[in-house]
Short mmCIF file of C-alpha atoms in Angstrom, two decimals:
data_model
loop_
_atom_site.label_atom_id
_atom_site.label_comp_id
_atom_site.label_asym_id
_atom_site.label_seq_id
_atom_site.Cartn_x
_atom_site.Cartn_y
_atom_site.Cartn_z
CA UNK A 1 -148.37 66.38 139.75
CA UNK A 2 -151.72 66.74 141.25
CA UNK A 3 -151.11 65.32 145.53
CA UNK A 4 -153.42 64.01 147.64
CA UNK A 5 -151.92 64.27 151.25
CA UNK A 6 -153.75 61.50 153.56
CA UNK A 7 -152.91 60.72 157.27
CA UNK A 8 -154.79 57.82 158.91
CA UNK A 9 -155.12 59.07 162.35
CA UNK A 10 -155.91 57.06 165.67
CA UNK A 11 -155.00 58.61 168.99
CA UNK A 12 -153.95 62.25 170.75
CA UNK A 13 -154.55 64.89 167.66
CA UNK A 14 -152.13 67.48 168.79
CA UNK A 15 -149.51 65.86 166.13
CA UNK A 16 -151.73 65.20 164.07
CA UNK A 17 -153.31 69.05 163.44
CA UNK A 18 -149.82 70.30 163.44
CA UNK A 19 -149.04 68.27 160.28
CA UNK A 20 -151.92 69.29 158.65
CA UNK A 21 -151.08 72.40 159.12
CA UNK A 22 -147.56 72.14 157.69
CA UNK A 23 -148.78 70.32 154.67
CA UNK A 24 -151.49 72.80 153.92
CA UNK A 25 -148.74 75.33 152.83
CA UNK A 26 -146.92 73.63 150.89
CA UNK A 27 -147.47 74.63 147.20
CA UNK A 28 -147.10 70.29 145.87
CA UNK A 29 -149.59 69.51 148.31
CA UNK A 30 -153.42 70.13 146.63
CA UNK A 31 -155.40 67.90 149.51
CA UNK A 32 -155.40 66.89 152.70
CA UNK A 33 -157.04 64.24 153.81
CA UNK A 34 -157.73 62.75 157.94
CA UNK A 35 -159.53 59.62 157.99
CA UNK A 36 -160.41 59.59 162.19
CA UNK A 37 -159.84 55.51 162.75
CA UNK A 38 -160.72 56.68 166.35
CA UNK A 39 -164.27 58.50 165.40
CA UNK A 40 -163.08 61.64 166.65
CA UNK A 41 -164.92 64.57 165.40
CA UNK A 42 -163.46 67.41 163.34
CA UNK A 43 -161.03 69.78 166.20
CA UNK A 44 -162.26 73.49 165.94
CA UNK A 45 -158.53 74.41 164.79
CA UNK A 46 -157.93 72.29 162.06
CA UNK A 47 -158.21 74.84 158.63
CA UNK A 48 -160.65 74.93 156.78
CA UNK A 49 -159.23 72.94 153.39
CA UNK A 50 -158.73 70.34 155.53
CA UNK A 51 -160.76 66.89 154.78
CA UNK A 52 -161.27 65.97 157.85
CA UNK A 53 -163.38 62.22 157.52
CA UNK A 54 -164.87 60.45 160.21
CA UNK A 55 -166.09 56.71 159.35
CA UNK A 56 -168.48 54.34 160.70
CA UNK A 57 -165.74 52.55 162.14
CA UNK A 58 -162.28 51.73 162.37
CA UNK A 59 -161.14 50.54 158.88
CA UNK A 60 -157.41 50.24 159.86
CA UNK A 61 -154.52 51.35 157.88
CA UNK A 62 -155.18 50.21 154.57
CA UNK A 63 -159.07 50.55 155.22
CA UNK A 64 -158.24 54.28 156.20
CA UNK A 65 -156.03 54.93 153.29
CA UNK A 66 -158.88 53.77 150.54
CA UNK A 67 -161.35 55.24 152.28
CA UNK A 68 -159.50 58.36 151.32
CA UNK A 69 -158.98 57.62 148.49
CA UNK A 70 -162.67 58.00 147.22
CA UNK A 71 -163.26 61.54 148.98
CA UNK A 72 -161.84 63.45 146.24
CA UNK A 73 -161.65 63.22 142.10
CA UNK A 74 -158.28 60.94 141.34
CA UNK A 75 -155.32 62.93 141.85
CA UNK A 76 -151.64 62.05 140.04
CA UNK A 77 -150.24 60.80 143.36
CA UNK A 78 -150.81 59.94 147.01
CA UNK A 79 -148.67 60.93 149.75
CA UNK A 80 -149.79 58.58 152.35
CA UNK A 81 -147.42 59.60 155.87
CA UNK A 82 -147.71 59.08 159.50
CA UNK A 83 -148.23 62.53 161.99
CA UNK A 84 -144.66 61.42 163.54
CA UNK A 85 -142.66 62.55 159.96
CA UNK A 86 -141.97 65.71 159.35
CA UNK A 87 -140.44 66.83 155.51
CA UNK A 88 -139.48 70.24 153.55
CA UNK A 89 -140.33 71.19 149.89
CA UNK A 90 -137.38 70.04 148.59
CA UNK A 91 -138.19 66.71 149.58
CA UNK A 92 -141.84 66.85 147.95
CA UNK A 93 -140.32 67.63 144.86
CA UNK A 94 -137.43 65.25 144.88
CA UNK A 95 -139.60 62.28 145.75
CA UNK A 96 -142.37 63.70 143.16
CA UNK A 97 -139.49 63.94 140.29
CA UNK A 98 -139.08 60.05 140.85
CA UNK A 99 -142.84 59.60 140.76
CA UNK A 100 -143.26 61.46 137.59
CA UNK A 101 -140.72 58.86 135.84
CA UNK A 102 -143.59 56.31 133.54
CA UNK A 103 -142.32 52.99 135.01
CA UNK A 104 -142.40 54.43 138.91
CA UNK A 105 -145.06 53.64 140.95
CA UNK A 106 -144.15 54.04 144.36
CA UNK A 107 -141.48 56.61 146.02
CA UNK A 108 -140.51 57.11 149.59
CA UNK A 109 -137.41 59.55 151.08
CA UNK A 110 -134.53 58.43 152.79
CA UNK A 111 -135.95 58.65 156.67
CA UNK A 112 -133.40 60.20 159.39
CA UNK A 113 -134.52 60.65 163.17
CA UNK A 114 -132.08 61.47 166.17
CA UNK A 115 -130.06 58.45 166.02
CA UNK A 116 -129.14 58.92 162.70
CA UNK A 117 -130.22 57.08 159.75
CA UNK A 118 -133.67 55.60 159.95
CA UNK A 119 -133.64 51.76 159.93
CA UNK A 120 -134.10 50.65 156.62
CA UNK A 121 -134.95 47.22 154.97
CA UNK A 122 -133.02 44.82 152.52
CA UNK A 123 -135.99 42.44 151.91
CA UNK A 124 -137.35 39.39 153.09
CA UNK A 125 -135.60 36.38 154.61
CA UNK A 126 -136.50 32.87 153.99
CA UNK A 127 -139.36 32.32 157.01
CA UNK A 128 -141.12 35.62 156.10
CA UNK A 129 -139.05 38.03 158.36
CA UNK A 130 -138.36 41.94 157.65
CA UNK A 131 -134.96 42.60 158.50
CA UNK A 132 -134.63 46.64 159.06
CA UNK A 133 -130.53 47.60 158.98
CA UNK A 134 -128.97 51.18 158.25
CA UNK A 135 -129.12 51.59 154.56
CA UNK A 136 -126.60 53.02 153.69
CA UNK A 137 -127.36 56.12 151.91
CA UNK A 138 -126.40 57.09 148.37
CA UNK A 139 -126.51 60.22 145.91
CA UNK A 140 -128.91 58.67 143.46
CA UNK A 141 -132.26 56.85 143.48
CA UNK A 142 -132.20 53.23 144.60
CA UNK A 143 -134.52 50.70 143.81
CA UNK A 144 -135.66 48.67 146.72
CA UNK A 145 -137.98 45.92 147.91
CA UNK A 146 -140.32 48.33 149.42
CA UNK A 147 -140.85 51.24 151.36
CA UNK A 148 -142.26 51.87 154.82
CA UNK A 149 -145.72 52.91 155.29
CA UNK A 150 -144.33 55.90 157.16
CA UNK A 151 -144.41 57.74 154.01
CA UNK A 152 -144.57 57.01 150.49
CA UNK A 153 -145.92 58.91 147.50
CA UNK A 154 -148.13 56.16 145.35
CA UNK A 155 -149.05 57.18 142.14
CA UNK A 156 -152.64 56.69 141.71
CA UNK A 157 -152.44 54.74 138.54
CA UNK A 158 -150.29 52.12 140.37
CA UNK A 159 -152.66 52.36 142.80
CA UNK A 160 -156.02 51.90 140.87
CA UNK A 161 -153.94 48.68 139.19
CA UNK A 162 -152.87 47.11 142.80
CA UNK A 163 -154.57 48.77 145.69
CA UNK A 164 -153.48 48.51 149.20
CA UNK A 165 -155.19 45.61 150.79
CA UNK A 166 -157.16 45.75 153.62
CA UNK A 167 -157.36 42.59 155.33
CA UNK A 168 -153.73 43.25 157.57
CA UNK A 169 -155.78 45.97 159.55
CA UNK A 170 -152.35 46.92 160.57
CA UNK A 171 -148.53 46.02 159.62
CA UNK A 172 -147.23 44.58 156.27
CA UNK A 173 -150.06 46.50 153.83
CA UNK A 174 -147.05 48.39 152.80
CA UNK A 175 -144.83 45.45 151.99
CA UNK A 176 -147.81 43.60 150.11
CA UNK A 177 -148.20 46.78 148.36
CA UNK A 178 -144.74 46.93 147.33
CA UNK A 179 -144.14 43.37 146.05
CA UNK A 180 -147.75 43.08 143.89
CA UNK A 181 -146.66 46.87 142.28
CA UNK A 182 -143.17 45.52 141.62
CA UNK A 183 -145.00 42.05 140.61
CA UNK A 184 -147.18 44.41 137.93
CA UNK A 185 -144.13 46.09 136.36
CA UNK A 186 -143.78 49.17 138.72
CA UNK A 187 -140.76 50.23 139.82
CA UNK A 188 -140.41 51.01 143.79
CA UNK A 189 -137.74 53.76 144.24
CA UNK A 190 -136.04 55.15 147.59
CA UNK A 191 -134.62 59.14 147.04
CA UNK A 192 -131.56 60.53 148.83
CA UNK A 193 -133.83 63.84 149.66
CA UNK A 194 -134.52 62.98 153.45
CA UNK A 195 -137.23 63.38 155.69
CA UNK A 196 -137.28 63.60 159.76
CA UNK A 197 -139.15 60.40 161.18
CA UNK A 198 -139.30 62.35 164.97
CA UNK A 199 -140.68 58.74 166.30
CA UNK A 200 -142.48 60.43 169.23
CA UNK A 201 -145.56 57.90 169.67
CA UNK A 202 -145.67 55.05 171.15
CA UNK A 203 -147.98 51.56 169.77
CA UNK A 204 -149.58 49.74 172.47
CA UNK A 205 -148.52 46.32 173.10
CA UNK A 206 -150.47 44.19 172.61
CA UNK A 207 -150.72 45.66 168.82
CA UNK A 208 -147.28 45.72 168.66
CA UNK A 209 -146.83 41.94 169.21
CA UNK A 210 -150.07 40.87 167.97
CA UNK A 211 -150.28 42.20 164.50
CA UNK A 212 -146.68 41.86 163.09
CA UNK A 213 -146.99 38.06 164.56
CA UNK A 214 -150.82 37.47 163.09
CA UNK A 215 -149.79 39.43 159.62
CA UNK A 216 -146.63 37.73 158.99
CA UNK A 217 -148.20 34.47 158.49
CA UNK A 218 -151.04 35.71 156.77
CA UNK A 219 -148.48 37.44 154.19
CA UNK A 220 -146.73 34.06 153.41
CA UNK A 221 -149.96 32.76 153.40
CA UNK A 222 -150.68 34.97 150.34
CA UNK A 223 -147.41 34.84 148.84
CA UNK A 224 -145.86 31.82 149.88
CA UNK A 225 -145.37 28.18 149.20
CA UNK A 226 -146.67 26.00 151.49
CA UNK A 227 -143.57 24.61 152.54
CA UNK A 228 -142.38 28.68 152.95
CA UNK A 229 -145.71 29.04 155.22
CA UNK A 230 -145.06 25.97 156.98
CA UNK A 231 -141.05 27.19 157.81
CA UNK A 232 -142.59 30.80 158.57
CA UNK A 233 -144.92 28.85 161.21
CA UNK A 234 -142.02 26.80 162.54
CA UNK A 235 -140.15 29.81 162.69
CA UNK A 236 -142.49 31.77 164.78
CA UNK A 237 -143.52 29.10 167.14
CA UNK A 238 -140.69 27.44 167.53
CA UNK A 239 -138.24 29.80 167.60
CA UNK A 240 -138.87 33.50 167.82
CA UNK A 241 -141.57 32.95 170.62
CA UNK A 242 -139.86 30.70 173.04
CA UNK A 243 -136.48 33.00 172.53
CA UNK A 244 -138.75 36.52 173.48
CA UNK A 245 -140.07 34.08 176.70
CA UNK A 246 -136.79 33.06 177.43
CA UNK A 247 -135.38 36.71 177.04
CA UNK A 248 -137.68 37.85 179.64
CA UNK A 249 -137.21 35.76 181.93
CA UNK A 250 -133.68 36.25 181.98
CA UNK A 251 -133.86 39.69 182.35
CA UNK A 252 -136.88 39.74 184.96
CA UNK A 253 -139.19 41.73 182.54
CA UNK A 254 -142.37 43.17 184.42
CA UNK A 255 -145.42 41.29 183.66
CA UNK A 256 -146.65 43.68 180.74
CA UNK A 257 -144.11 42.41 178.43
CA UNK A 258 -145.42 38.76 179.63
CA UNK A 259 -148.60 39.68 178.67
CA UNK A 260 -147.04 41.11 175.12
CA UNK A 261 -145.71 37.39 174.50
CA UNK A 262 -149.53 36.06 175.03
CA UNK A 263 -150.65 38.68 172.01
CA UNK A 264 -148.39 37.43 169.81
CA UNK A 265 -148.74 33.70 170.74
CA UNK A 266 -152.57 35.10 170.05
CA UNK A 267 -151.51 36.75 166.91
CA UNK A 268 -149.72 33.45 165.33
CA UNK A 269 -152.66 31.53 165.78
CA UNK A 270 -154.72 33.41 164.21
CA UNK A 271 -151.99 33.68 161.24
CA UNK A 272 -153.18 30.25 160.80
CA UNK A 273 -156.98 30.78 161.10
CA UNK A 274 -159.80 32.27 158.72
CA UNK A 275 -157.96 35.14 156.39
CA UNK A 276 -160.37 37.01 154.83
CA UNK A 277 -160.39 38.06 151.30
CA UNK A 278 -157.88 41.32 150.19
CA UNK A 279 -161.01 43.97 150.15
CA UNK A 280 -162.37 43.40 153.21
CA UNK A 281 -161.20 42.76 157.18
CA UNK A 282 -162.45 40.41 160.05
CA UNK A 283 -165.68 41.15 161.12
CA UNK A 284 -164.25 42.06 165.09
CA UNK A 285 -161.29 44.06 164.03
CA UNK A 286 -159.49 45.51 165.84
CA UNK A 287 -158.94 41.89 167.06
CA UNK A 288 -156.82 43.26 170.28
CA UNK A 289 -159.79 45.56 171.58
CA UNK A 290 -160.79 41.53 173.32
CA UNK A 291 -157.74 41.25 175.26
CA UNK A 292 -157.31 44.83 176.03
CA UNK A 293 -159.27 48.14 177.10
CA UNK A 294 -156.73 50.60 175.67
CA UNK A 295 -155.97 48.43 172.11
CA UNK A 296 -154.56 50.41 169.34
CA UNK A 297 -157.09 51.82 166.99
CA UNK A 298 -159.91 51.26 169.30
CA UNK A 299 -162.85 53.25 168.04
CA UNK A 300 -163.52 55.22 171.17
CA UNK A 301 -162.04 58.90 172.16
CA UNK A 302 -158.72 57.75 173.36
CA UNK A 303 -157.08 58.68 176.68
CA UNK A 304 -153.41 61.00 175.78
CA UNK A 305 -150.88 60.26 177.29
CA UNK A 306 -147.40 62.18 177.17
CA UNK A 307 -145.53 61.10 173.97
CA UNK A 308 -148.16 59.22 172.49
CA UNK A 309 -150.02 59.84 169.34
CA UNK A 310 -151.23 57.80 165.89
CA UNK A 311 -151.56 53.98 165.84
CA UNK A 312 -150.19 54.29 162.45
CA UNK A 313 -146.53 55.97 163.32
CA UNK A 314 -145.16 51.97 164.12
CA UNK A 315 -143.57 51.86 160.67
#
């Protein structure tokens, strides 16, 4: 199958060059693809066949990822991966094996990193919630709600039918993606041919609390009932926010995590505010870049700091 590689890069590029390098030999791998979220220009040591894109702005995760997708003629599949996962040949080819099958749209690996098993995910709960457990790994191909953003190989016919949306900016595009390609008959498959999610970078705060908080209501929003929406809101507000307060309290947290409740208190308003249509994003994004000098995916040349790298490695 003809691959597209594509890495949506914000942040220090040292990761993010290495991978491109890695992925360049590989024989499955026919493009590579960086869509720059942070407008950095093209590094002197990134090879040649790389597609290195810089846009007029930060288009986010999703944004980034279609953006990509119209640089280069239609290939079979997408591998769409964060610079903090790392994966061998075998793995490629397992994954693309799955892929190849006609009612598979969507593929990821089994992820490992040093504690083990990568957290996995069951589903969804009642209030809109993604629980992430050990999945408990198997010899065979399992299919599953959906599969992180970390990685996944999307076959570009699923793809064309249900594109990733780009209104989340950032968190849950993957799950959408997952439940309207399993809604449209696609099957979403996890392999037992690993890959190594190193989990080196670190997401700033307030895009850690504010986006999973803002995007969580705007999901049930989209594929909800009202009276799921309404328990998703009740949920949020009335339970997991005063319970984070009360946690760090109780433990004396410094004041940044304080000021990590106030983004998501900010983020689950806005879950209830204007949503804008699938294809397109709010006109200020990236909505923490207000309430923060150093927000993730801010489209200036960011500052590196030790351990840190993409936006996009939060999956």
């Amino acid at each position: 199958m003809r691959t597209s590689a594509v890495i949506v890069h914000w942040g220090p590029v040292a990761p993010t060059v290495d991978l491109t390098r890695r992925l360049s030999v590989l024989p499955q791998i026919n493009d590579v693809i960086v869509v720059a979220n942070d407008l950095r220009e093209r590094p002197d040591d990134v090879d040649d066949t790389v597609i290195w894109i810089v846009p007029s702005r930060n288009l986010g995760f999703g944004g980034g990822f279609r953006h990509a997708c119209g640089t280069v003629s239609v290939p079979d599949c997408y591998l769409l991966l964060n610079n903090d996962v790392r994966l061998e040949s075998a793995t490629i080819d397992a994954c693309l094996d799955l892929l190849a099958r006609p009612d598979v749209g969507i593929v990821g690996p089994t992820l490992v990193n040093a504690g083990g098993l990568y957290p996995g995910v069951t589903g969804l709960t009642s209030v809109f919630a993604v629980p992430r457990r050990r999945r408990t790994p198997t010899d065979h191909a399992d299919d599953v709600p959906w599969v992180t953003g970390a990685i996944m190989f999307i076959k570009a016919e699923c793809h064309q039918q249900v594109p990733m949306h780009i209104r989340y900016f950032l968190y849950y595009e993957d799950l959408d993606l997952c439940l309207r390609a399993r809604r449209a008959g696609w099957r979403v498959l996890i392999s037992p041919a690993q890959a190594w999610h190193t989990g080196g970078g670190s997401v700033p705060s307030d895009v850690s609390a504010y986006y999973p908080a803002r995007n969580r209501l705007w999901f049930a929003r989209t594929h909800g009932r009202p009276r799921q929406v309404a328990l998703a809101a009740a949920w949020l507000f009335l339970a997991e926010l005063p319970r984070s307060a009360l946690s760090r309290l109780v433990h004396r947290r410094e004041a940044r995590s304080i000021a990590q409740l106030r983004h998501a208190l900010r983020g689950a308003v806005d879950g209830l505010g204007p949503m804008p249509d699938a294809d397109s994003m709010l006109a200020d994004e990236p909505r923490t870049a207000r309430w923060a000098s150093t927000a993730g995916g801010v489209a200036r040349p960011p500052r590196p700091r030790a351990g840190q790298h993409s936006v996009v490695s939060r999956r």
